Structure formats: structure tokens, C-alpha cells
mmCIF file of C-alpha atoms in Angstrom:
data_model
loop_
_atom_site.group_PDB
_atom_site.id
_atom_site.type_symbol
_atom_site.label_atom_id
_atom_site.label_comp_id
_atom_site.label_asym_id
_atom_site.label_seq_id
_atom_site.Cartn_x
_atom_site.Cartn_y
_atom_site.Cartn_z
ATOM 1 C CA UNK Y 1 11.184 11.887 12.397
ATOM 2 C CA UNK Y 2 10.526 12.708 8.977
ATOM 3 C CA UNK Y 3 9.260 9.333 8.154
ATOM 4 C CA UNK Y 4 9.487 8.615 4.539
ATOM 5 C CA UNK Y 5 10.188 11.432 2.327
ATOM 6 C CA UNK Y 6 9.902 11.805 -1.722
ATOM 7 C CA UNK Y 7 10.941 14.321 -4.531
ATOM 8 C CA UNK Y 8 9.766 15.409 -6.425
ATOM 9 C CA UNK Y 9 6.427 15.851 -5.607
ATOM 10 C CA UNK Y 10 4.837 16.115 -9.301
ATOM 11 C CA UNK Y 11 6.566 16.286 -12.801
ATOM 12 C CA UNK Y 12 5.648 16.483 -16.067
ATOM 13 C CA UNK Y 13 7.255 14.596 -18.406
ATOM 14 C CA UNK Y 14 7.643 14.278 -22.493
ATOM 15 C CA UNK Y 15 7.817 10.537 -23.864
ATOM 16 C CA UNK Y 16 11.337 9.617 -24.113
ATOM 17 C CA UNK Y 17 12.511 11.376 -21.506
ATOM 18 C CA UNK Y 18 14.257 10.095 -18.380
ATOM 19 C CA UNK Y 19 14.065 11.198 -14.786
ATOM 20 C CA UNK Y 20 14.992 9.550 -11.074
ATOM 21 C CA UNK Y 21 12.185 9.384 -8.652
ATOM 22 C CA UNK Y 22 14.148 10.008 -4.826
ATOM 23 C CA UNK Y 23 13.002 8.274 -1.685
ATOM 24 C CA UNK Y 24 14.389 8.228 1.709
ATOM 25 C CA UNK Y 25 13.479 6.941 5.311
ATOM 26 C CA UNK Y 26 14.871 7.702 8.599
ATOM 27 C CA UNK Y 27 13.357 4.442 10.293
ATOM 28 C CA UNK Y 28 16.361 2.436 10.113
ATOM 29 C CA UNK Y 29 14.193 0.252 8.052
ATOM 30 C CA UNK Y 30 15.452 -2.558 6.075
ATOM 31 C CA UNK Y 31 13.051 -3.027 3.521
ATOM 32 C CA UNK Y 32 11.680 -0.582 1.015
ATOM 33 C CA UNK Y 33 9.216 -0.695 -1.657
ATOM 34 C CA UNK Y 34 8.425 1.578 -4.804
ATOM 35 C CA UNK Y 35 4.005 1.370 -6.153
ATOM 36 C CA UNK Y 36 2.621 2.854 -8.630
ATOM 37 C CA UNK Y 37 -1.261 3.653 -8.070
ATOM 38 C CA UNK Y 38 -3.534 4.038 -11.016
ATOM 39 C CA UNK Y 39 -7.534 4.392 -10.750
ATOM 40 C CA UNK Y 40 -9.515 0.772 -10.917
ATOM 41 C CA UNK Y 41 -6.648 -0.575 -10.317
ATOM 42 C CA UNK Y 42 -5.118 -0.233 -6.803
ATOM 43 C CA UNK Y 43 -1.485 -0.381 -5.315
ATOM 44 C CA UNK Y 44 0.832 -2.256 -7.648
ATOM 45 C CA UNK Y 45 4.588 -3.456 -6.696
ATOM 46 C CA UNK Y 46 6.994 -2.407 -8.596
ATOM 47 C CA UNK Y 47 10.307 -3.195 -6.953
ATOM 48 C CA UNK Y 48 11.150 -3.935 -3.925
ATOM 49 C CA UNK Y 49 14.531 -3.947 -1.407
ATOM 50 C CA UNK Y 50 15.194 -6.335 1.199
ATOM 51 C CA UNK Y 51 18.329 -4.573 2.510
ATOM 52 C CA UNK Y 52 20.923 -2.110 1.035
ATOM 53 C CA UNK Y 53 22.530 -3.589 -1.987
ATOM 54 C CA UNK Y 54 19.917 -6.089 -3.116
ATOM 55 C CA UNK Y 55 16.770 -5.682 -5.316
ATOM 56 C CA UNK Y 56 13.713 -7.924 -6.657
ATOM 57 C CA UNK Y 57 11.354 -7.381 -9.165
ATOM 58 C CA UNK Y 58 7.632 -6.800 -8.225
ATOM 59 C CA UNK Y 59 4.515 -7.260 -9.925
ATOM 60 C CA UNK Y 60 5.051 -4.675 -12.946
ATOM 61 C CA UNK Y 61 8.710 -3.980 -12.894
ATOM 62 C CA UNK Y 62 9.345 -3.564 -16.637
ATOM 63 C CA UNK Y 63 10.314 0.126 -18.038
ATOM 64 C CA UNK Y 64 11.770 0.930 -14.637
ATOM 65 C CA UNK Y 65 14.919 0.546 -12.803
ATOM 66 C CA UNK Y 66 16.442 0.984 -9.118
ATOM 67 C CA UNK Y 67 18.962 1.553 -6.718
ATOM 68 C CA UNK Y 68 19.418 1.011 -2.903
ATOM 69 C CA UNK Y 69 22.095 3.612 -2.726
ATOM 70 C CA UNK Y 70 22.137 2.606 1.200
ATOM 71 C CA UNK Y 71 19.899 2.178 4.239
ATOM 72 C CA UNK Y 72 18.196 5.346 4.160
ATOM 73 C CA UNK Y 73 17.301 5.824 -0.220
ATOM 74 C CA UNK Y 74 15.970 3.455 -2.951
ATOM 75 C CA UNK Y 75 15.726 5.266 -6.555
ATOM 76 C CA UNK Y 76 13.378 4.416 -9.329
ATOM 77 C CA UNK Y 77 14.799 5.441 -12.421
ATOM 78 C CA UNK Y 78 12.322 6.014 -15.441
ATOM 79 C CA UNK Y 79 14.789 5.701 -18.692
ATOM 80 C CA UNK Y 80 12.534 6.232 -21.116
ATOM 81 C CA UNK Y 81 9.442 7.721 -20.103
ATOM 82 C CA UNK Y 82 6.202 6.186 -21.970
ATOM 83 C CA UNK Y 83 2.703 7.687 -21.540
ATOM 84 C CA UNK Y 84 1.779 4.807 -19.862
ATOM 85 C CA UNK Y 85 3.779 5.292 -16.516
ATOM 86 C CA UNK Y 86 1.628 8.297 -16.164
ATOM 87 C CA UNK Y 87 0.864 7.404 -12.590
ATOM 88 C CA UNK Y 88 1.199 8.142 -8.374
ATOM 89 C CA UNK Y 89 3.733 6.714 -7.192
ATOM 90 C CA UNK Y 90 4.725 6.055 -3.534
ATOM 91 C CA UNK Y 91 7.574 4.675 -2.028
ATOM 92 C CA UNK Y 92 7.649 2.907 1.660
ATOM 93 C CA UNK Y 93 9.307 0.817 3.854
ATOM 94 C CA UNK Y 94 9.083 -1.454 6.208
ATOM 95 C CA UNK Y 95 11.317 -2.078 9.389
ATOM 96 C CA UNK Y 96 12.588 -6.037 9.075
ATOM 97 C CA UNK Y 97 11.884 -8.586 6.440
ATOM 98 C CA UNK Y 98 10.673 -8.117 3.020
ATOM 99 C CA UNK Y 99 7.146 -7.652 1.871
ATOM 100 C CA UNK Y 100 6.349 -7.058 5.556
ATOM 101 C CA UNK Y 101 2.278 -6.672 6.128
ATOM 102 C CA UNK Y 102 3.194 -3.364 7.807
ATOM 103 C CA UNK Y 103 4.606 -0.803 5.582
ATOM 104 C CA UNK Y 104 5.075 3.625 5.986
ATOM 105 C CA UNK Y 105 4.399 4.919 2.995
ATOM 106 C CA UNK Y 106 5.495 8.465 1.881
ATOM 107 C CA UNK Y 107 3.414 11.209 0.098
ATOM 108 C CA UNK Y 108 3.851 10.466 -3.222
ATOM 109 C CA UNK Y 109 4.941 11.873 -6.908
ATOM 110 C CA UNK Y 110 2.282 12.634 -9.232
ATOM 111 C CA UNK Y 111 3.969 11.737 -12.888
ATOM 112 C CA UNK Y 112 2.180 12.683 -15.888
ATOM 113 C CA UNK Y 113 3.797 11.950 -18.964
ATOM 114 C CA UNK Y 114 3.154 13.448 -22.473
ATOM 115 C CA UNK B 1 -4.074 -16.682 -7.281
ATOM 116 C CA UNK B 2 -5.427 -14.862 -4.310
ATOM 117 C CA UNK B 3 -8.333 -12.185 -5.375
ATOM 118 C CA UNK B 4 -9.752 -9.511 -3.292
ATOM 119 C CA UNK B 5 -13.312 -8.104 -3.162
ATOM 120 C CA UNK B 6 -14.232 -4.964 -1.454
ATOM 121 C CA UNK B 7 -17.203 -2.422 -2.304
ATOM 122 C CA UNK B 8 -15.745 -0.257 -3.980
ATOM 123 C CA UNK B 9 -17.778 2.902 -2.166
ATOM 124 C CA UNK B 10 -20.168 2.877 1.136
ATOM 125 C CA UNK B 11 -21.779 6.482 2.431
ATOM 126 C CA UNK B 12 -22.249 7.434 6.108
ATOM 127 C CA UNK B 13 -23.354 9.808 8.912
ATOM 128 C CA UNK B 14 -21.194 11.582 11.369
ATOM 129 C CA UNK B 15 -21.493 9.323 14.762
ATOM 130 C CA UNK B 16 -22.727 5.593 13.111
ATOM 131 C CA UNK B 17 -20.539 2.862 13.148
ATOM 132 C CA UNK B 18 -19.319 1.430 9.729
ATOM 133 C CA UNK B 19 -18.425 -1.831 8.565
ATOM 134 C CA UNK B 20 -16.242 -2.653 5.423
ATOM 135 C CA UNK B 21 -15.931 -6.561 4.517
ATOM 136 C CA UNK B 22 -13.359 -7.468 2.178
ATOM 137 C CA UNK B 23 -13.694 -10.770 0.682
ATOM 138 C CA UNK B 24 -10.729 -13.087 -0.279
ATOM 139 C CA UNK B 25 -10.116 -16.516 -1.197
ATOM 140 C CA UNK B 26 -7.013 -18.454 -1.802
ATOM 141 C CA UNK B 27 -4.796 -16.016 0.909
ATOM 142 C CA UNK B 28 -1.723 -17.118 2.482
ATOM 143 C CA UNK B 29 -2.993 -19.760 5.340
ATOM 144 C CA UNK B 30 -0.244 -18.203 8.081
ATOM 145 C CA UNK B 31 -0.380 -14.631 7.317
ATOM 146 C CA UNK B 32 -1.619 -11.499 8.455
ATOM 147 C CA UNK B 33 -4.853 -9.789 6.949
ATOM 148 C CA UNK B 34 -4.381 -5.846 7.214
ATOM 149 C CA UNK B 35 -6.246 -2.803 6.303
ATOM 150 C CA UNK B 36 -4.588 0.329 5.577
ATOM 151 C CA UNK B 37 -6.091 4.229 5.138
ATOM 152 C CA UNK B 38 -5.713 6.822 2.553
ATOM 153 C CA UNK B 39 -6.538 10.522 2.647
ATOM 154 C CA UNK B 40 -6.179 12.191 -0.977
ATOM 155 C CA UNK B 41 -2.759 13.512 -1.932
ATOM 156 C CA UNK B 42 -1.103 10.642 0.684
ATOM 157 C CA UNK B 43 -0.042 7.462 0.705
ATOM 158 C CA UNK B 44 -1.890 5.114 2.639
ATOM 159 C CA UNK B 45 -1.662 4.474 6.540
ATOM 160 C CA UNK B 46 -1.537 1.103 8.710
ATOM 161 C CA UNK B 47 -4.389 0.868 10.505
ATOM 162 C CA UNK B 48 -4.737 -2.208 11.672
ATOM 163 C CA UNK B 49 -3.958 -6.167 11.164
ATOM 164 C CA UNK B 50 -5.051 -9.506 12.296
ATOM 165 C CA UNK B 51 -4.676 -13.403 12.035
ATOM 166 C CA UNK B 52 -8.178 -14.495 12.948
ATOM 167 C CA UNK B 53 -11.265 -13.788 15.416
ATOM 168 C CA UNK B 54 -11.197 -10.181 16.964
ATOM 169 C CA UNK B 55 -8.409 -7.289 17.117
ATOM 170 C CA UNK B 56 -9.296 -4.004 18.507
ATOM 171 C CA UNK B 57 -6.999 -1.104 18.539
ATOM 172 C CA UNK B 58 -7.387 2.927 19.313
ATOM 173 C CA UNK B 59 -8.883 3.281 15.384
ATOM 174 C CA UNK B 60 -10.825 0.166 14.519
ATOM 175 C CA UNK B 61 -11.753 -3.774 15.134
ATOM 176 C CA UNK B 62 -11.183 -5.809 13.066
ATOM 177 C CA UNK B 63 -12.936 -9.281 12.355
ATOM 178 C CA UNK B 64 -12.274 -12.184 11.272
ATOM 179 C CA UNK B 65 -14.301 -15.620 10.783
ATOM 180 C CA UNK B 66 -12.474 -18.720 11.063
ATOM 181 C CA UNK B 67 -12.346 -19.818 7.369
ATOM 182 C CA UNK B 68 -10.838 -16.526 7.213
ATOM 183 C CA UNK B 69 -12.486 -15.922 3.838
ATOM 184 C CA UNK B 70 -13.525 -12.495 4.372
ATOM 185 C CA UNK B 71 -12.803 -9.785 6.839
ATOM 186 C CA UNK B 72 -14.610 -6.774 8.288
ATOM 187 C CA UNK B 73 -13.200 -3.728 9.306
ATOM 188 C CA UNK B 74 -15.339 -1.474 11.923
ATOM 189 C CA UNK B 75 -14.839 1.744 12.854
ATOM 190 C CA UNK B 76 -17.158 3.055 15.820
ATOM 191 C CA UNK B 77 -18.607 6.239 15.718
ATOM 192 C CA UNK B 78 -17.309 7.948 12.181
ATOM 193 C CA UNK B 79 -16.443 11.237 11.914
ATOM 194 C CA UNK B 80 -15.734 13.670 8.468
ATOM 195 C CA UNK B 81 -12.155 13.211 9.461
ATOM 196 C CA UNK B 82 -12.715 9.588 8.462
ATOM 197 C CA UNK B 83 -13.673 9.897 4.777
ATOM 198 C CA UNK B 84 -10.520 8.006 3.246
ATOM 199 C CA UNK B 85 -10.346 5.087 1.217
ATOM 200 C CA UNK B 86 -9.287 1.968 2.952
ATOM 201 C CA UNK B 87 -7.567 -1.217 1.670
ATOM 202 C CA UNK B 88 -7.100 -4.879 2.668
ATOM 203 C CA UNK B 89 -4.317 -6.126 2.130
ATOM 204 C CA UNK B 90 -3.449 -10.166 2.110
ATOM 205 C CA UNK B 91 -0.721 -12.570 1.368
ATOM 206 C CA UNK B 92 -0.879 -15.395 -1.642
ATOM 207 C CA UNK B 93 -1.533 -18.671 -0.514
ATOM 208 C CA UNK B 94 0.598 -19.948 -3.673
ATOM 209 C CA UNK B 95 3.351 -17.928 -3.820
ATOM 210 C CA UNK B 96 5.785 -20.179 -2.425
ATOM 211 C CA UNK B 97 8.681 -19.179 -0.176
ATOM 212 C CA UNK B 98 8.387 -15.687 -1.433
ATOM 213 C CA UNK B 99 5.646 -13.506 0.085
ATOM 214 C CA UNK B 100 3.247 -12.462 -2.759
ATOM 215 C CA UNK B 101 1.093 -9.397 -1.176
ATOM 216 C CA UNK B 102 -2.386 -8.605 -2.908
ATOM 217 C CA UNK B 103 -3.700 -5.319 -2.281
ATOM 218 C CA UNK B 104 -7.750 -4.849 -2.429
ATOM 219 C CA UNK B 105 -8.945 -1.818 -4.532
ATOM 220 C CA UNK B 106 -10.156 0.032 -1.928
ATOM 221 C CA UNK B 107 -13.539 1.656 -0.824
ATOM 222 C CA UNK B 108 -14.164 5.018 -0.566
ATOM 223 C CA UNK B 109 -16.022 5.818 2.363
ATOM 224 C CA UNK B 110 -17.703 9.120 2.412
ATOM 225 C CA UNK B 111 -18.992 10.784 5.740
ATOM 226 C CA UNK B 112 -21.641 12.973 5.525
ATOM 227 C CA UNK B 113 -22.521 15.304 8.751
#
């Protein structure tokens, strides 16, 4: 098993542009989860998936959007990238209900954004 | 709102035993208290997770007091392989019917040989 997987694994990006961060698990998890993880300030929820066609806002959800395409991928779309999403950000999942306590968490994708 | 406290760097030897404590108030009365790892250039790793008094597994302890305002997590006999950063990681105790998770900010924990 693969575990959780994620491309790309860094990009550079201008302000303005747009990009789709990719994410799949081969758990057979219901739940996934995308973070962003800045310094001083930890691991912060973004969105998160409770099962494939259903999505919730997390703790900082605004400039980004997502998609449970099905079981296996959740998307965060960046439409407009701003400097300050310049961050690491990990997807991970989690294998029954939402916002589980016990969570795999893929590598991550280093976005810098100019 | 539930807050976490955890040093936010401790320093060790190859062999000693090492204890982080994480404090928290207001967490989630019912709810697990977990720790996870992170190596650089990862995401972070379960390691282990509790309710109250003593869990041991193959990696750590964990403790827990009964007001379950703070928790320590020990792991025996470091090694360099265990310089990482490690989290707690606890529920809201007012967030309602929907799980609110609050992540500590970690401690780096550097092993020296």
C-alpha cells in the first residue's frame, strides 16, 4: 500500500495564478482532510471530507476550494494564488468518521507563491 | 476555546528517556488525547492516543492525570532516529456536535549522541 500519495511535490507559483493540489489514498478510507502548515503556527484545517460527495469547511477555508472526486482523491484547488498561501500542505485521511483522532497523512507539497 | 501548550524545543542524549507534557484546558470531556510525529520533509505520524491514566504501546507511554489537563508523552531510551517534532492533538470541549480538533505546535526534540 501506497498509503496516501500527493502531487506535486513542490511548485512555484506567480500571484494570480491557479493550480490543483492532487491527493489520493488506497485505505478505503472515508474521511479525508487537506492542512496547511506554516512555522509558529502548527497544522491548520482547511477542508475536510466525510465521504465521497460531501465537503465542510475547516478552520481557514477561504481562497481555496475542493473536490471529493470519489473514495480514493480529494482536490484543493488554489484559484487565485495569493502570496499568502505560500505554505506545506498535507493531505490525510482517516478510515471512518470525520475528524477522526487518528489520521495518515501524506508527504506533502511545498507551495511558494510569488 | 480549547488551547494547547507544549515546549516548543527539549534537547537529549542517545539512550535517556524523554518526557514531553502538553498542557490543555477546555478539551473535549469524552475524547481522545493523541500525539503524533514528524520527520522533516513528511507529514506527521500517529504515534499514540489515550483517554486517561496510562497507555503504552511499541513507541511510547503515554500519561494522563485524571483532570486530564495536561498530558505527557515518554519515550524510553531515545535514539538520533527520534529527533522529530511531535504534536498533541485534542478535541474542543465547545464545539458542539461537530468535532473541533486543536493541534499543539509541536516540540522539536533534538537527540544528540
Amino acid at each position: 500500500n501506497a498509503g496516501v500519495t500527493q502531487t506535486p511535490k513542490f511548485q512555484v507559483l506567480k500571484t494570480g495564478q491557479s493550480m490543483t493540489l492532487q491527493c489520493a489514498q488506497d485505505m478505503n478510507h472515508n474521511s479525508m482532510y487537506w492542512y496547511r502548515q506554516d512555522p509558529g503556527m502548527g497544522l491548520r484545517l482547511i477542508y475536510y471530507s466525510a465521504s465521497e460527495g460531501t465537503t465542510d469547511k475547516g478552520e481557514v477555508p477561504n481562497g481555496y476550494n475542493v473536490s471529493r472526486l470519489n473514495k480514493r482523491e480529494f482536490s484543493l484547488r488554489l484559484e487565485s494564488a495569493a502570496p499568502s498561501q505560500t505554505s506545506v500542505y498535507f493531505c490525510a485521511s482517516s478510515e471512518t468518521v470525520p475528524l477522526s483522532y487518528e489520521q495518515y497523512f501524506g508527504p506533502g507539497t511545498r507551495l511558494t507563491v510569488t | 476555546l480549547a488551547k494547547t501548550t507544549q515546549p516548543i524545543s527539549m534537547d537529549s542524549y542517545e539512550g535517556q528517556e524523554v518526557n514531553i507534557t502538553c498542557s490543555h484546558n477546555n478539551i473535549a470531556t469524552n475524547d481522545y488525547i493523541t500525539w503524533y510525529q514528524q520527520f522533516p520533509s513528511q507529514g506527521p505520524r500517529f504515534i499514540i492516543q489515550g483517554y486517561k491514566t496510562k497507555v503504552t504501546n511499541e513507541v511510547a507511554s503515554l500519561f494522563i492525570p485524571a483532570d486530564r489537563k495536561s498530558s505527557t508523552l515518554s519515550l524510553p531510551r531515545v535514539s538520533l532516529s527520534d529527533t522529530a517534532v511531535y504534536y498533541c492533538l485534542v478535541g474542543d470541549l465547545h464545539a458542539g456536535n461537530n468535532r473541533k480538533l486543536i493541534w499543539g505546535l509541536g516540540t522539536s526534540l533534538a537527540v544528540n549522541p
